[in-house]
């Protein structure tokens, strides 16, 4: 167990629907990062939160949004889902100041299938 | 913007042999960190090894070593004495500012298959 908890592990939904993915960071970590991994692709950075505030934004679609709550857990909301949104969504956390030499601690991911 | 390139979509290696997975990066920053992650078929991301841009020695972690050539902007992963359990996707990643809290940028990965 990495200490980063993602729920649900699997999600199957229909096109046009909306889903929420949840992430609880490792205890003490203030930063949360969301990544999307499509089939046979690398990890695409979506968005970063630090202590409740948006810190950096990557290639996140307007249909997607995220937030980090006071208890530091984060949610990624995906709406108007399309078939191409099917992917493995990872959450990762890191502490601050960042321990030199450490990357992130990743959750086990949420596999989203849009049918 | 920083970029990571992994040119080998797939690699095969015989068990107990050594293998090198290539990674080149592009950044104009002087301070950055380079990482390698392993993703087995189960899907989780496992941190393997780290190299800072100011580190003079190549990083090593057990059977993993990082061949860091700063002038060539390459950070190749060397796995010695390959094991069947090494079969997985391997991702090279970079973050700017060694101690900063910035996002990791990943390459597309290399799928390693270890043959008995």
Coordinates of C-alpha atoms in Angstrom, one line a residue:
Chain A
X1 CA 0.0 0.0 0.0
X2 CA 1.6 3.3 -1.2
X3 CA -0.4 5.4 1.2
X4 CA -2.3 7.2 -1.7
X5 CA -5.8 5.9 -2.0
X6 CA -7.9 6.2 -5.1
X7 CA -11.5 5.2 -5.5
X8 CA -13.1 3.6 -7.3
X9 CA -10.6 1.2 -8.8
X10 CA -12.9 0.6 -11.9
X11 CA -15.6 2.6 -13.4
X12 CA -17.8 1.8 -16.4
X13 CA -20.1 4.5 -17.6
X14 CA -21.9 5.7 -20.7
X15 CA -21.1 8.5 -23.1
X16 CA -22.4 11.8 -22.0
X17 CA -22.3 10.9 -18.3
X18 CA -20.4 12.6 -15.5
X19 CA -18.1 10.8 -13.0
X20 CA -16.1 11.8 -9.9
X21 CA -12.8 10.2 -9.1
X22 CA -11.5 10.5 -5.6
X23 CA -8.0 10.6 -4.2
X24 CA -6.7 10.7 -0.6
X25 CA -3.0 11.7 -0.5
X26 CA -0.4 10.1 1.7
X27 CA -0.5 11.4 5.2
X28 CA 1.4 14.7 5.4
X29 CA 1.6 15.3 1.7
X30 CA 0.1 18.6 0.6
X31 CA 0.4 18.3 -3.2
X32 CA -1.9 16.2 -5.3
X33 CA -1.3 15.6 -9.0
X34 CA -3.7 14.0 -11.5
X35 CA -2.5 12.2 -14.6
X36 CA -4.3 10.4 -17.5
X37 CA -2.8 7.3 -19.1
X38 CA -4.6 6.3 -22.3
X39 CA -3.9 2.9 -23.9
X40 CA -0.2 2.4 -24.7
X41 CA 0.5 6.1 -23.9
X42 CA 2.6 7.8 -21.3
X43 CA 1.2 9.7 -18.4
X44 CA -0.3 13.0 -19.4
X45 CA -0.3 15.6 -16.6
X46 CA -3.7 17.1 -16.0
X47 CA -3.6 19.3 -12.9
X48 CA -1.8 19.9 -9.6
X49 CA -3.2 21.2 -6.3
X50 CA -1.2 22.3 -3.3
X51 CA -2.9 22.7 0.0
X52 CA -6.2 23.5 -1.5
X53 CA -5.1 25.8 -4.3
X54 CA -4.5 25.0 -8.0
X55 CA -0.8 25.2 -8.6
X56 CA -0.3 24.0 -12.2
X57 CA -2.4 23.0 -15.1
X58 CA -1.6 20.6 -17.9
X59 CA -3.6 19.3 -20.8
X60 CA -6.8 19.2 -19.0
X61 CA -10.0 19.4 -21.0
X62 CA -12.6 22.0 -20.2
X63 CA -15.0 19.1 -19.5
X64 CA -12.7 18.1 -16.6
X65 CA -12.4 19.9 -13.3
X66 CA -10.7 19.1 -10.0
X67 CA -10.5 20.5 -6.5
X68 CA -8.7 19.8 -3.3
X69 CA -10.6 20.0 -0.1
X70 CA -9.5 21.2 3.4
X71 CA -8.8 17.6 4.5
X72 CA -6.4 17.5 1.4
X73 CA -8.3 14.8 -0.4
X74 CA -8.9 15.6 -4.1
X75 CA -11.6 14.9 -6.6
X76 CA -11.4 14.9 -10.4
X77 CA -14.7 15.5 -12.1
X78 CA -15.2 14.3 -15.7
X79 CA -18.3 15.4 -17.5
X80 CA -19.9 14.9 -20.9
X81 CA -17.8 11.8 -21.2
X82 CA -16.6 10.6 -24.6
X83 CA -15.2 7.2 -25.7
X84 CA -11.8 8.8 -25.9
X85 CA -11.9 9.6 -22.2
X86 CA -11.4 5.9 -21.4
X87 CA -8.1 5.7 -19.6
X88 CA -6.3 4.9 -16.4
X89 CA -6.4 8.0 -14.2
X90 CA -3.7 8.3 -11.6
X91 CA -3.5 10.5 -8.6
X92 CA -0.1 11.1 -7.0
X93 CA 1.0 13.1 -4.0
X94 CA 4.2 14.6 -2.8
X95 CA 5.3 16.5 0.3
X96 CA 6.5 20.1 0.5
X97 CA 9.2 21.1 0.5
X98 CA 9.9 18.3 -1.9
X99 CA 12.3 15.8 -0.6
X100 CA 15.1 15.9 -3.1
X101 CA 15.4 12.6 -5.0
X102 CA 11.8 11.5 -4.5
X103 CA 9.2 11.7 -7.2
X104 CA 5.7 11.1 -6.4
X105 CA 3.8 8.4 -4.5
X106 CA 1.2 7.1 -6.9
X107 CA -2.1 5.7 -6.1
X108 CA -3.2 2.4 -7.9
X109 CA -5.3 4.3 -10.4
X110 CA -8.9 4.4 -11.5
X111 CA -9.6 2.6 -14.7
X112 CA -12.4 4.4 -16.5
X113 CA -14.2 2.8 -19.4
X114 CA -16.7 4.8 -21.3
X115 CA -19.1 2.8 -23.4
Chain B
X1 CA 8.9 23.5 -22.1
X2 CA 10.6 20.3 -21.0
X3 CA 10.2 17.1 -23.1
X4 CA 11.2 13.5 -22.5
X5 CA 11.8 11.1 -25.4
X6 CA 12.0 7.4 -25.2
X7 CA 12.7 6.0 -28.6
X8 CA 12.4 2.3 -27.9
X9 CA 8.7 1.2 -27.8
X10 CA 9.7 -2.3 -26.9
X11 CA 12.8 -4.3 -25.9
X12 CA 13.6 -7.9 -25.3
X13 CA 16.3 -9.2 -23.0
X14 CA 17.5 -12.6 -22.0
X15 CA 17.2 -13.5 -18.3
X16 CA 20.4 -12.6 -16.3
X17 CA 21.6 -10.3 -19.1
X18 CA 21.9 -6.5 -18.7
X19 CA 19.7 -4.1 -20.7
X20 CA 19.8 -0.4 -21.3
X21 CA 16.6 1.7 -21.8
X22 CA 17.2 5.0 -23.5
X23 CA 15.9 8.4 -22.4
X24 CA 16.7 11.8 -23.8
X25 CA 15.4 15.0 -22.4
X26 CA 15.1 18.6 -23.5
X27 CA 15.1 21.6 -21.2
X28 CA 16.9 24.9 -21.0
X29 CA 16.8 24.9 -17.2
X30 CA 20.0 24.1 -15.3
X31 CA 18.2 22.6 -12.3
X32 CA 16.1 19.5 -12.8
X33 CA 15.6 16.0 -11.7
X34 CA 15.3 12.8 -13.7
X35 CA 13.3 9.8 -12.6
X36 CA 12.6 6.3 -13.8
X37 CA 9.3 4.5 -12.9
X38 CA 8.3 0.9 -13.5
X39 CA 4.7 0.0 -14.4
X40 CA 4.0 -3.8 -14.2
X41 CA 0.9 -5.3 -15.9
X42 CA -1.0 -4.7 -12.7
X43 CA -0.8 -1.0 -13.4
X44 CA 0.8 0.6 -10.4
X45 CA 3.7 3.1 -10.8
X46 CA 6.8 2.1 -8.9
X47 CA 9.6 4.6 -8.4
X48 CA 13.0 3.1 -9.3
X49 CA 15.8 5.7 -9.4
X50 CA 16.5 9.4 -9.4
X51 CA 19.3 11.6 -10.8
X52 CA 19.7 15.3 -10.0
X53 CA 21.1 17.6 -12.6
X54 CA 24.0 18.7 -10.3
X55 CA 24.8 15.2 -9.2
X56 CA 28.3 14.3 -10.4
X57 CA 28.0 10.6 -9.8
X58 CA 25.6 8.3 -11.7
X59 CA 22.8 7.1 -9.4
X60 CA 22.5 3.5 -8.5
X61 CA 19.8 1.5 -6.7
X62 CA 20.5 -2.2 -6.4
X63 CA 20.3 -3.6 -10.0
X64 CA 19.3 -0.3 -11.4
X65 CA 21.8 2.4 -12.5
X66 CA 21.3 5.6 -14.4
X67 CA 23.8 6.5 -17.1
X68 CA 23.6 10.3 -16.9
X69 CA 25.3 12.2 -19.8
X70 CA 24.4 15.8 -19.2
X71 CA 26.0 17.2 -22.4
X72 CA 24.0 14.7 -24.5
X73 CA 20.9 15.3 -22.3
X74 CA 20.5 11.6 -21.8
X75 CA 19.5 9.6 -18.8
X76 CA 19.5 5.9 -19.7
X77 CA 18.4 3.2 -17.3
X78 CA 20.6 0.2 -17.0
X79 CA 19.1 -3.0 -15.4
X80 CA 21.7 -5.6 -14.6
X81 CA 21.1 -9.3 -14.3
X82 CA 17.5 -9.1 -15.7
X83 CA 14.8 -11.1 -14.0
X84 CA 11.5 -12.3 -15.3
X85 CA 9.8 -9.9 -12.8
X86 CA 11.5 -7.0 -14.6
X87 CA 9.0 -7.4 -17.5
X88 CA 7.0 -4.2 -17.4
X89 CA 6.6 -0.7 -18.9
X90 CA 9.4 1.7 -17.9
X91 CA 8.9 5.4 -17.9
X92 CA 11.5 8.2 -17.8
X93 CA 10.3 11.4 -16.3
X94 CA 11.7 14.9 -15.5
X95 CA 10.8 17.7 -13.2
X96 CA 12.2 21.2 -13.3
X97 CA 13.9 22.5 -10.1
X98 CA 15.4 19.7 -8.2
X99 CA 13.7 20.7 -5.0
X100 CA 10.6 22.3 -6.4
X101 CA 7.1 21.1 -6.2
X102 CA 6.5 21.0 -10.0
X103 CA 4.8 18.3 -12.1
X104 CA 6.7 15.4 -13.5
X105 CA 6.7 15.1 -17.3
X106 CA 6.8 11.6 -18.6
X107 CA 8.0 10.0 -21.7
X108 CA 5.9 7.5 -23.6
X109 CA 7.6 4.5 -22.1
X110 CA 9.5 1.4 -23.2
X111 CA 7.9 -2.1 -22.8
X112 CA 10.6 -4.5 -21.6
X113 CA 10.1 -8.2 -22.0
X114 CA 12.5 -10.6 -20.2
X115 CA 12.8 -14.0 -21.8
X116 CA 13.7 -17.1 -19.9

